[in-house]
Short mmCIF file of C-alpha atoms in Angstrom, two decimals:
data_model
loop_
_atom_site.label_atom_id
_atom_site.label_comp_id
_atom_site.label_asym_id
_atom_site.label_seq_id
_atom_site.Cartn_x
_atom_site.Cartn_y
_atom_site.Cartn_z
CA UNK A 17 -63.41 -237.63 -7.89
CA UNK A 18 -61.79 -234.89 -6.02
CA UNK A 19 -59.51 -232.63 -7.89
CA UNK A 20 -56.80 -230.96 -5.86
CA UNK A 21 -56.64 -227.28 -6.08
CA UNK A 22 -54.17 -225.93 -8.45
CA UNK A 23 -52.37 -223.96 -5.78
CA UNK A 24 -52.12 -226.92 -3.38
CA UNK A 25 -50.65 -229.05 -6.11
CA UNK A 26 -48.03 -226.18 -6.82
CA UNK A 27 -47.00 -225.56 -3.29
CA UNK A 28 -46.11 -229.38 -2.91
CA UNK A 29 -44.51 -230.43 -6.03
CA UNK A 30 -42.75 -227.24 -7.40
CA UNK A 31 -43.37 -224.36 -9.60
CA UNK A 32 -46.45 -224.43 -11.98
CA UNK A 33 -45.63 -225.33 -15.83
CA UNK A 34 -44.90 -222.26 -17.86
CA UNK A 35 -47.63 -220.70 -19.98
CA UNK A 36 -47.95 -222.52 -23.17
CA UNK A 37 -47.09 -225.91 -22.05
CA UNK A 38 -49.42 -228.79 -22.53
CA UNK A 39 -50.53 -228.79 -18.72
CA UNK A 40 -52.03 -225.41 -19.33
CA UNK A 41 -53.33 -225.67 -22.82
CA UNK A 42 -55.12 -229.14 -22.67
CA UNK A 43 -56.74 -228.59 -19.43
CA UNK A 44 -60.72 -229.11 -19.14
CA UNK A 45 -63.20 -229.35 -16.13
CA UNK A 46 -61.56 -228.67 -12.72
CA UNK A 47 -58.14 -228.04 -14.21
CA UNK A 48 -57.43 -231.66 -15.00
CA UNK A 49 -55.27 -232.17 -18.07
CA UNK A 50 -56.58 -234.13 -21.05
CA UNK A 51 -54.79 -237.20 -22.28
CA UNK A 52 -56.33 -236.94 -25.64
CA UNK A 53 -56.13 -234.26 -28.50
CA UNK A 54 -53.08 -232.36 -30.04
CA UNK A 55 -51.16 -231.85 -26.60
CA UNK A 56 -51.21 -235.46 -25.84
CA UNK A 57 -50.36 -236.57 -29.34
CA UNK A 58 -47.44 -234.40 -30.02
CA UNK A 59 -45.50 -235.18 -26.81
CA UNK A 60 -47.09 -237.67 -24.51
CA UNK A 61 -43.73 -238.13 -22.39
CA UNK A 62 -43.17 -234.38 -22.05
CA UNK A 63 -46.95 -234.21 -20.93
CA UNK A 64 -46.34 -236.87 -18.34
CA UNK A 65 -43.42 -234.79 -16.88
CA UNK A 66 -45.47 -231.49 -16.90
CA UNK A 67 -48.18 -233.48 -14.98
CA UNK A 68 -45.46 -234.84 -12.63
CA UNK A 69 -44.14 -231.30 -11.79
CA UNK A 70 -47.70 -229.92 -11.21
CA UNK A 71 -49.19 -232.84 -9.20
CA UNK A 72 -46.48 -235.27 -8.24
CA UNK A 73 -46.73 -239.21 -8.72
CA UNK A 74 -50.64 -238.98 -9.11
CA UNK A 75 -52.45 -236.69 -11.41
CA UNK A 76 -56.19 -235.59 -12.38
CA UNK A 77 -56.45 -236.21 -16.06
CA UNK A 78 -59.34 -236.42 -18.57
CA UNK A 79 -60.14 -239.10 -21.22
CA UNK A 80 -62.05 -238.77 -24.51
CA UNK A 81 -65.24 -236.84 -23.75
CA UNK A 82 -63.85 -235.28 -20.54
CA UNK A 83 -64.10 -238.51 -18.48
CA UNK A 84 -62.35 -238.14 -15.35
CA UNK A 85 -59.66 -240.43 -14.14
CA UNK A 86 -56.31 -240.42 -12.12
CA UNK A 87 -53.15 -241.02 -13.96
CA UNK A 88 -50.53 -242.82 -11.99
CA UNK A 89 -47.10 -241.57 -12.71
CA UNK A 90 -44.79 -242.61 -10.03
CA UNK A 91 -42.94 -246.16 -10.31
CA UNK A 92 -43.62 -247.03 -6.61
CA UNK A 93 -47.15 -245.93 -6.98
CA UNK A 94 -47.83 -248.12 -10.04
CA UNK A 95 -46.55 -251.14 -8.41
CA UNK A 96 -48.59 -250.38 -5.35
CA UNK A 97 -51.98 -249.82 -7.39
CA UNK A 98 -51.20 -253.12 -9.57
CA UNK A 99 -50.41 -254.99 -6.14
CA UNK A 100 -53.31 -254.07 -4.06
CA UNK A 101 -56.42 -255.73 -6.01
CA UNK A 102 -58.70 -255.57 -2.82
CA UNK A 103 -58.35 -251.85 -2.69
CA UNK A 104 -57.94 -251.00 -6.52
CA UNK A 105 -60.42 -253.60 -8.38
CA UNK A 106 -60.01 -254.60 -12.08
CA UNK A 107 -63.76 -254.76 -12.50
CA UNK A 108 -65.00 -251.47 -14.26
CA UNK A 109 -68.47 -252.18 -12.98
CA UNK A 110 -67.12 -250.43 -9.74
CA UNK A 111 -66.78 -247.17 -11.56
CA UNK A 112 -69.20 -244.49 -10.64
CA UNK A 113 -69.17 -243.10 -14.09
CA UNK A 114 -71.54 -245.64 -15.35
CA UNK A 115 -74.11 -244.43 -12.72
CA UNK A 116 -73.51 -240.91 -13.01
CA UNK A 117 -74.20 -241.03 -17.05
CA UNK A 118 -70.67 -239.55 -17.38
CA UNK A 119 -70.19 -241.77 -20.37
CA UNK A 120 -72.49 -243.29 -22.91
CA UNK A 121 -71.94 -247.06 -23.32
CA UNK A 122 -73.58 -247.14 -26.85
CA UNK A 123 -71.37 -244.35 -28.35
CA UNK A 124 -68.11 -243.80 -26.37
CA UNK A 125 -64.89 -245.01 -28.13
CA UNK A 126 -63.56 -245.69 -24.57
CA UNK A 127 -65.92 -248.61 -23.91
CA UNK A 128 -63.72 -251.12 -25.90
CA UNK A 129 -60.78 -250.15 -23.41
CA UNK A 130 -62.70 -249.63 -20.01
CA UNK A 131 -66.02 -251.55 -20.41
CA UNK A 132 -66.60 -254.85 -18.74
CA UNK A 133 -66.07 -257.91 -20.30
CA UNK A 134 -66.33 -261.73 -19.28
CA UNK A 135 -62.34 -261.96 -19.20
CA UNK A 136 -59.56 -262.34 -16.50
CA UNK A 137 -58.51 -258.72 -17.03
CA UNK A 138 -62.06 -257.51 -15.70
CA UNK A 139 -62.14 -259.87 -12.63
CA UNK A 140 -60.79 -260.14 -9.24
CA UNK A 141 -60.25 -262.87 -6.60
CA UNK A 142 -61.22 -266.41 -7.21
CA UNK A 143 -62.94 -265.60 -10.47
CA UNK A 144 -59.75 -264.02 -11.77
CA UNK A 145 -57.73 -267.08 -10.78
CA UNK A 146 -60.22 -269.58 -12.65
CA UNK A 147 -59.97 -267.52 -15.97
CA UNK A 148 -56.22 -266.55 -15.67
CA UNK A 149 -55.61 -270.37 -15.16
CA UNK A 150 -57.21 -271.25 -18.38
CA UNK A 151 -55.26 -268.64 -20.39
CA UNK A 152 -51.99 -269.45 -18.71
CA UNK A 153 -52.53 -273.04 -19.67
CA UNK A 154 -53.51 -272.19 -23.29
CA UNK A 155 -50.29 -270.05 -23.56
CA UNK A 156 -47.82 -272.42 -21.96
CA UNK A 157 -48.77 -275.54 -24.06
CA UNK A 158 -46.57 -274.18 -26.86
CA UNK A 159 -42.85 -275.15 -26.64
CA UNK A 160 -40.85 -271.92 -27.08
CA UNK A 161 -38.55 -273.43 -29.77
CA UNK A 162 -41.69 -274.57 -31.74
CA UNK A 163 -43.09 -270.83 -31.39
CA UNK A 164 -39.77 -269.82 -32.84
CA UNK A 165 -39.83 -272.01 -35.74
CA UNK A 166 -43.10 -270.59 -36.62
CA UNK A 167 -41.84 -267.20 -36.25
CA UNK A 168 -38.88 -267.91 -38.41
CA UNK A 169 -40.87 -269.30 -41.12
CA UNK A 170 -43.46 -266.31 -41.22
CA UNK A 171 -40.54 -263.75 -41.02
CA UNK A 172 -38.58 -265.20 -44.02
CA UNK A 173 -41.84 -265.29 -46.07
CA UNK A 174 -42.50 -261.70 -45.36
CA UNK A 175 -38.97 -260.43 -46.07
CA UNK A 176 -38.98 -262.50 -49.22
CA UNK A 177 -41.89 -260.21 -50.45
CA UNK A 178 -39.64 -256.91 -50.49
CA UNK A 179 -35.91 -258.16 -50.13
CA UNK A 180 -35.46 -258.06 -53.95
CA UNK A 181 -36.35 -254.49 -54.33
CA UNK A 182 -33.62 -252.91 -51.97
CA UNK A 183 -36.41 -250.88 -49.91
CA UNK A 184 -39.16 -251.48 -47.64
CA UNK A 185 -41.37 -249.59 -45.21
CA UNK A 186 -40.90 -251.92 -42.10
CA UNK A 187 -43.99 -250.96 -40.19
CA UNK A 188 -46.49 -251.44 -42.92
CA UNK A 189 -44.60 -254.40 -44.49
CA UNK A 190 -42.99 -256.13 -41.50
CA UNK A 191 -43.77 -255.08 -37.77
CA UNK A 192 -47.50 -254.98 -38.32
CA UNK A 193 -47.84 -258.37 -39.90
CA UNK A 194 -45.36 -260.79 -38.21
CA UNK A 195 -46.99 -260.54 -34.72
CA UNK A 196 -50.51 -261.10 -36.08
CA UNK A 197 -49.49 -263.92 -38.49
CA UNK A 198 -48.02 -265.55 -35.43
CA UNK A 199 -50.85 -264.91 -33.06
CA UNK A 200 -53.32 -265.83 -35.47
CA UNK A 201 -51.78 -269.03 -36.08
CA UNK A 202 -51.41 -269.83 -32.40
CA UNK A 203 -55.15 -268.99 -31.63
CA UNK A 204 -56.22 -271.39 -34.65
CA UNK A 205 -57.05 -268.83 -37.23
CA UNK A 206 -56.21 -268.83 -40.87
CA UNK A 207 -53.63 -266.51 -42.10
CA UNK A 208 -56.23 -264.90 -44.32
CA UNK A 209 -57.62 -263.37 -41.20
CA UNK A 210 -54.59 -261.32 -40.56
CA UNK A 211 -55.03 -257.92 -42.87
CA UNK A 212 -58.49 -257.32 -41.61
CA UNK A 213 -57.48 -257.90 -37.83
CA UNK A 214 -54.32 -255.70 -38.23
CA UNK A 215 -56.60 -252.80 -39.36
CA UNK A 216 -59.33 -253.45 -36.67
CA UNK A 217 -56.73 -253.65 -33.84
CA UNK A 218 -54.85 -250.33 -34.75
CA UNK A 219 -58.04 -248.53 -34.92
CA UNK A 220 -59.47 -250.07 -31.81
CA UNK A 221 -56.36 -248.53 -29.82
CA UNK A 222 -56.83 -245.15 -31.48
CA UNK A 223 -60.11 -244.67 -29.69
CA UNK A 224 -61.97 -243.06 -32.60
CA UNK A 225 -65.46 -242.88 -33.80
CA UNK A 226 -64.98 -246.23 -35.40
CA UNK A 227 -63.42 -247.93 -32.66
CA UNK A 228 -66.86 -249.63 -31.46
CA UNK A 229 -67.04 -251.04 -35.09
CA UNK A 230 -63.65 -252.42 -35.18
CA UNK A 231 -64.09 -253.95 -31.80
CA UNK A 232 -67.35 -255.64 -33.21
CA UNK A 233 -65.30 -256.93 -36.12
CA UNK A 234 -62.67 -258.62 -33.95
CA UNK A 235 -65.50 -260.11 -31.86
CA UNK A 236 -67.49 -261.40 -34.84
CA UNK A 237 -64.11 -262.98 -36.21
CA UNK A 238 -63.29 -264.85 -33.12
CA UNK A 239 -66.90 -265.82 -32.61
CA UNK A 240 -66.64 -267.82 -35.88
CA UNK A 241 -63.52 -269.34 -34.69
CA UNK A 242 -65.14 -270.57 -31.63
CA UNK A 243 -67.81 -272.13 -33.38
CA UNK A 244 -65.37 -273.77 -35.82
CA UNK A 245 -62.95 -275.18 -32.81
CA UNK A 246 -66.16 -276.60 -31.04
CA UNK A 247 -66.57 -279.02 -33.81
CA UNK A 248 -63.14 -279.58 -34.87
CA UNK A 249 -60.64 -278.71 -31.96
CA UNK A 250 -56.83 -278.57 -32.53
CA UNK A 251 -53.48 -277.74 -31.14
CA UNK A 252 -54.16 -274.28 -30.48
CA UNK A 253 -55.21 -271.57 -27.82
CA UNK A 254 -58.95 -271.60 -28.71
CA UNK A 255 -59.25 -275.38 -28.11
CA UNK A 256 -56.97 -275.20 -25.15
CA UNK A 257 -59.45 -272.76 -23.61
CA UNK A 258 -62.31 -274.85 -24.45
CA UNK A 259 -60.90 -277.94 -22.95
CA UNK A 260 -59.70 -276.47 -19.69
CA UNK A 261 -61.33 -277.55 -16.50
CA UNK A 262 -62.31 -274.19 -15.84
CA UNK A 263 -65.23 -274.83 -18.10
CA UNK A 264 -65.30 -271.43 -19.98
CA UNK A 265 -68.41 -270.70 -21.69
CA UNK A 266 -68.38 -269.67 -25.42
CA UNK A 267 -68.50 -266.24 -24.54
CA UNK A 268 -65.81 -266.44 -22.15
CA UNK A 269 -63.37 -268.09 -24.60
CA UNK A 270 -64.46 -265.42 -27.44
CA UNK A 271 -63.17 -262.50 -24.94
CA UNK A 272 -60.19 -264.29 -23.83
CA UNK A 273 -59.05 -264.69 -27.40
CA UNK A 274 -59.60 -261.12 -27.89
CA UNK A 275 -57.88 -260.18 -24.94
CA UNK A 276 -54.71 -262.32 -26.18
CA UNK A 277 -55.05 -261.38 -29.67
CA UNK A 278 -55.23 -257.33 -29.02
CA UNK A 279 -53.05 -257.07 -26.18
CA UNK A 280 -50.30 -259.32 -27.91
CA UNK A 281 -50.50 -257.75 -31.11
CA UNK A 282 -50.34 -254.22 -30.34
CA UNK A 283 -47.56 -254.34 -27.84
CA UNK A 284 -45.49 -256.60 -29.87
CA UNK A 285 -45.86 -254.72 -32.97
CA UNK A 286 -45.19 -251.44 -31.39
CA UNK A 287 -42.13 -252.97 -29.64
CA UNK A 288 -40.48 -254.39 -32.91
CA UNK A 289 -41.01 -250.97 -34.71
CA UNK A 290 -39.43 -249.06 -31.61
CA UNK A 291 -36.45 -251.53 -31.62
CA UNK A 292 -35.77 -251.25 -35.40
CA UNK A 293 -36.28 -247.41 -35.15
CA UNK A 294 -33.17 -247.38 -32.60
CA UNK A 295 -31.05 -249.75 -34.73
CA UNK A 296 -31.35 -247.38 -37.92
CA UNK A 297 -31.15 -244.14 -35.97
CA UNK A 298 -28.86 -244.61 -33.09
CA UNK A 299 -25.22 -245.46 -34.09
CA UNK A 300 -24.52 -246.51 -30.37
CA UNK A 301 -27.45 -248.53 -29.96
CA UNK A 302 -26.58 -250.32 -33.30
CA UNK A 303 -22.86 -250.53 -32.38
CA UNK A 304 -23.50 -251.98 -28.97
CA UNK A 305 -25.57 -254.88 -30.80
CA UNK A 306 -23.00 -255.30 -33.48
CA UNK A 307 -20.15 -255.21 -30.97
CA UNK A 308 -21.57 -257.77 -28.55
CA UNK A 309 -21.93 -255.22 -25.73
CA UNK A 310 -25.66 -255.78 -25.79
CA UNK A 311 -27.56 -258.90 -27.12
CA UNK A 312 -30.80 -258.62 -28.90
CA UNK A 313 -33.02 -259.64 -26.07
CA UNK A 314 -31.01 -257.15 -23.87
CA UNK A 315 -31.77 -254.33 -26.61
CA UNK A 316 -35.42 -255.50 -26.44
CA UNK A 317 -35.55 -255.04 -22.77
CA UNK A 318 -33.81 -251.45 -22.89
CA UNK A 319 -36.42 -250.27 -25.26
CA UNK A 320 -39.36 -251.80 -22.94
CA UNK A 321 -37.81 -249.42 -20.38
CA UNK A 322 -37.45 -246.44 -22.58
CA UNK A 323 -40.30 -246.67 -24.74
CA UNK A 324 -42.99 -248.89 -23.49
CA UNK A 325 -45.20 -250.35 -26.35
CA UNK A 326 -48.28 -249.73 -24.11
CA UNK A 327 -47.87 -246.14 -22.39
CA UNK A 328 -51.10 -246.10 -20.24
CA UNK A 329 -52.89 -249.23 -18.98
CA UNK A 330 -56.48 -248.86 -18.39
CA UNK A 331 -57.74 -249.27 -15.52
CA UNK A 332 -58.11 -249.71 -11.92
CA UNK A 333 -61.08 -248.79 -9.76
CA UNK A 334 -61.07 -247.74 -6.25
CA UNK A 335 -63.35 -249.91 -3.87
CA UNK A 336 -63.18 -247.40 -1.16
CA UNK A 337 -61.55 -243.97 -0.22
CA UNK A 338 -58.03 -244.01 0.26
CA UNK A 339 -54.75 -241.75 -0.20
CA UNK A 340 -52.36 -242.42 -3.08
CA UNK A 341 -49.27 -240.23 -3.87
CA UNK A 342 -50.57 -237.44 -1.85
CA UNK A 343 -54.03 -237.24 -3.60
CA UNK A 344 -57.36 -238.14 -2.05
CA UNK A 345 -58.88 -240.96 -4.20
CA UNK A 346 -62.53 -241.54 -3.80
CA UNK A 347 -64.66 -244.74 -3.83
CA UNK A 348 -65.55 -245.61 -7.57
CA UNK A 349 -62.65 -243.28 -9.02
CA UNK A 350 -60.93 -244.54 -12.04
CA UNK A 351 -57.06 -244.96 -12.09
CA UNK A 352 -54.78 -245.42 -15.03
CA UNK A 353 -51.34 -247.19 -14.73
CA UNK A 354 -48.90 -244.84 -16.56
CA UNK A 355 -46.28 -247.33 -17.43
CA UNK A 356 -44.23 -244.95 -19.70
CA UNK A 357 -43.92 -242.47 -17.02
CA UNK A 358 -43.03 -244.96 -14.09
CA UNK A 359 -40.54 -246.33 -16.16
CA UNK A 360 -38.82 -242.87 -16.10
CA UNK A 361 -39.52 -242.03 -12.71
CA UNK A 362 -36.28 -240.50 -11.17
CA UNK A 363 -37.01 -242.10 -7.93
CA UNK A 364 -35.65 -245.39 -9.60
CA UNK A 365 -33.83 -244.12 -12.44
CA UNK A 366 -32.00 -240.94 -11.74
CA UNK A 367 -30.24 -240.88 -14.68
CA UNK A 368 -32.22 -242.27 -17.69
CA UNK A 369 -29.28 -242.39 -20.03
CA UNK A 370 -27.63 -245.08 -17.99
CA UNK A 371 -28.17 -248.62 -19.53
CA UNK A 372 -30.74 -250.79 -17.86
CA UNK A 373 -30.89 -253.58 -20.65
CA UNK A 374 -30.14 -256.40 -18.04
CA UNK A 375 -33.08 -255.36 -15.80
CA UNK A 376 -36.46 -256.82 -16.29
CA UNK A 377 -38.19 -254.72 -13.39
CA UNK A 378 -39.93 -252.34 -15.69
CA UNK A 379 -43.64 -251.54 -15.88
CA UNK A 380 -44.17 -252.32 -19.60
CA UNK A 381 -46.23 -255.70 -19.02
CA UNK A 382 -47.73 -254.17 -15.64
CA UNK A 383 -47.29 -255.77 -12.47
CA UNK A 384 -49.07 -257.74 -9.60
CA UNK A 385 -51.57 -260.58 -10.36
CA UNK A 386 -52.41 -258.90 -13.68
CA UNK A 387 -49.16 -258.79 -15.18
CA UNK A 388 -49.21 -259.80 -18.76
CA UNK A 389 -49.08 -263.84 -18.77
CA UNK A 390 -48.23 -263.72 -22.54
CA UNK A 391 -45.23 -261.46 -22.30
CA UNK A 392 -42.68 -263.96 -23.26
CA UNK A 393 -44.25 -264.93 -26.40
CA UNK A 394 -44.11 -261.25 -27.25
CA UNK A 395 -40.46 -261.19 -26.58
CA UNK A 396 -39.93 -264.29 -28.73
CA UNK A 397 -41.54 -262.78 -31.73
CA UNK A 398 -39.66 -259.66 -31.37
CA UNK A 399 -36.34 -261.15 -30.73
CA UNK A 400 -36.50 -263.90 -33.40
CA UNK A 401 -38.23 -261.47 -36.03
CA UNK A 402 -35.79 -258.66 -35.70
CA UNK A 403 -32.90 -261.21 -35.50
CA UNK A 404 -33.82 -262.67 -38.94
CA UNK A 405 -34.40 -259.38 -40.57
CA UNK A 406 -30.96 -257.98 -39.41
CA UNK A 407 -29.26 -261.24 -40.32
CA UNK A 408 -30.71 -261.32 -43.95
CA UNK A 409 -30.46 -257.49 -44.42
CA UNK A 410 -27.40 -256.48 -42.19
CA UNK A 411 -26.76 -253.19 -44.09
CA UNK A 412 -30.28 -251.90 -43.67
CA UNK A 413 -30.41 -248.09 -43.20
CA UNK A 414 -33.11 -245.26 -42.71
CA UNK A 415 -34.19 -243.84 -46.27
CA UNK A 416 -35.50 -240.66 -44.87
CA UNK A 417 -34.05 -237.99 -42.45
CA UNK A 418 -34.77 -238.99 -38.91
CA UNK A 419 -36.81 -235.84 -38.22
CA UNK A 420 -39.41 -236.83 -40.93
CA UNK A 421 -40.58 -239.74 -38.91
CA UNK A 422 -43.82 -239.41 -37.42
CA UNK A 423 -46.08 -241.05 -34.83
CA UNK A 424 -49.83 -241.49 -34.07
CA UNK A 425 -50.53 -241.27 -30.50
CA UNK A 426 -53.53 -242.27 -28.43
CA UNK A 427 -54.33 -242.09 -24.87
CA UNK A 428 -52.86 -245.61 -24.57
CA UNK A 429 -50.16 -246.04 -27.09
CA UNK A 430 -47.48 -244.10 -29.18
CA UNK A 431 -47.30 -245.87 -32.56
CA UNK A 432 -44.66 -245.30 -35.25
CA UNK A 433 -46.44 -244.69 -38.66
CA UNK A 434 -43.83 -245.58 -41.01
CA UNK A 435 -40.03 -246.77 -41.05
CA UNK A 436 -38.62 -246.46 -44.55
CA UNK A 437 -35.29 -248.29 -45.20
CA UNK A 438 -33.14 -249.31 -47.93
CA UNK A 439 -30.52 -252.03 -48.36
CA UNK A 440 -28.68 -253.83 -51.07
CA UNK A 441 -31.35 -256.09 -52.95
CA UNK A 442 -31.10 -259.80 -52.22
CA UNK A 443 -32.69 -262.92 -53.44
CA UNK A 444 -35.48 -264.61 -51.64
CA UNK A 445 -34.95 -267.39 -49.32
CA UNK A 446 -37.82 -269.47 -50.96
CA UNK A 447 -37.91 -271.61 -47.81
CA UNK A 448 -41.30 -272.94 -48.44
CA UNK A 449 -41.25 -273.99 -52.17
CA UNK A 450 -41.97 -277.48 -52.47
CA UNK A 451 -39.13 -279.84 -53.34
CA UNK A 452 -39.23 -281.18 -56.83
CA UNK A 453 -40.70 -284.59 -57.23
CA UNK A 454 -38.07 -287.40 -57.73
CA UNK A 455 -37.09 -288.63 -60.94
CA UNK A 456 -39.17 -291.64 -62.12
CA UNK A 457 -37.37 -295.16 -61.57
CA UNK A 458 -35.72 -296.47 -64.56
CA UNK A 459 -36.84 -299.78 -66.30
CA UNK A 460 -34.41 -302.56 -67.13
CA UNK A 461 -34.34 -301.25 -70.82
CA UNK A 462 -32.96 -297.90 -69.73
CA UNK A 463 -36.07 -296.02 -70.20
CA UNK A 464 -38.02 -294.16 -67.54
CA UNK A 465 -41.29 -295.68 -66.33
CA UNK A 466 -44.22 -294.07 -67.87
CA UNK A 467 -46.42 -292.17 -65.59
CA UNK A 468 -49.73 -293.84 -64.56
CA UNK A 469 -52.56 -293.17 -67.18
CA UNK A 470 -54.65 -290.51 -65.45
CA UNK A 471 -58.13 -291.93 -64.29
CA UNK A 472 -61.31 -290.36 -65.01
CA UNK A 473 -65.05 -291.11 -63.97
CA UNK A 474 -67.17 -291.40 -60.98
CA UNK A 475 -65.38 -292.11 -57.77
CA UNK A 476 -62.12 -291.23 -58.97
CA UNK A 477 -60.12 -289.50 -56.32
CA UNK A 478 -59.64 -285.82 -56.69
CA UNK A 479 -56.13 -284.91 -57.64
CA UNK A 480 -54.88 -281.96 -55.42
CA UNK A 481 -53.86 -278.84 -56.82
CA UNK A 482 -50.41 -277.77 -56.83
CA UNK A 483 -49.60 -275.93 -53.51
CA UNK A 484 -49.24 -272.15 -53.46
CA UNK A 485 -46.09 -271.21 -51.59
CA UNK A 486 -46.43 -269.21 -48.55
CA UNK A 487 -44.35 -266.56 -50.06
CA UNK A 488 -47.01 -266.08 -52.67
CA UNK A 489 -49.95 -266.03 -50.09
CA UNK A 490 -48.08 -263.47 -47.83
CA UNK A 491 -47.46 -261.22 -50.92
CA UNK A 492 -51.38 -261.30 -51.80
CA UNK A 493 -52.28 -260.73 -48.23
CA UNK A 494 -50.11 -257.75 -48.07
CA UNK A 495 -51.31 -256.16 -51.38
CA UNK A 496 -54.80 -256.30 -50.09
CA UNK A 497 -54.00 -253.71 -47.23
#
């Protein structure tokens, strides 16, 4: 990839960043800026603006291991790349870095994010249409009202685990678990799989030395699911993928389940955390909700504009030499969609303080033929889950100074680490506790009918054990974390 000379970039796009800014302190080979490390973790949005000032709407950057890429910062440029699949392929095998040895596929933490997989994200043209058609059918089989009923049940069960204490840590106890419970249910998995998958998904997106192992854990879990659903299909996404006329192989089913699980979980968990943070830290935001000037779905859209749950989307690869945002892109170059940077581009948002909650034209779910097909399910989880939480705990308040809140940032996402809150203690809903057995019928003498004698011996039907409530199960799962 060609890195423009620093003096050329400065002349075209304004003064160079001042000494000490991230664009100077986090540079590597050829003057490209690192999208990992302390500078990127501390203030990613500030880093994007430094890059925009230095290079314009497309900037040279480095990923973990100083792997070269272009970060697309402009709103229009992001839409251009996302809408031209013939010029900018989704197939990572186009990338020249595999051939040049720029990356070690066996050890690089980038592989789970940029490596090729047999799923629709890594396909173009007719193959993409075949695979995406199966995914869309699997997601659309569920009635949105039915999904909302499951979310409502899960949300009440989770809230019941902490509502009596008068305090909670909403990230670890709520926003990380509601999306995973919902998605594992839709995929056809048991709720017991949730805690392990929460940990693996978070680790995978951090791009650490354990990301490869976490990716393997997710794939192994989904492989077991595929085997189980082949013998006993149900009303779930895994079974729908297997039954679709596209005739997906078991490996293709497994990787599409991975795609739905990871993409849906990470974005929805982050979105919920970001919305709830605004509720407990911004009086105007909360007032607009309480006063009816902004509905909860509109609040979700506002946060999607201002703080996308996925800040950078990997990746596109140039099929040939071209020009983008004033930069010379070479065949085989890697491009990253800067979703967060594009959403605040002054070319389309001159004043970022102007509300845009009525507008869905943001980049938070990407754009073009690869725009996220499951975005509406993510919106439903966030909308229903937050609505239930605020309805049950309307006096919820931040329990620590706002300045003490911390984030964990990676190249791809910015994740709120904790959101401690307090509220007036309330009794659990106990919506899932089985109803008591009806009273036995009364005999003619006024005495209750005696219960039948318990049968014993061979061939006697097994008496089912008492059902453990969902509230108890969820509590056990959370305590295992």
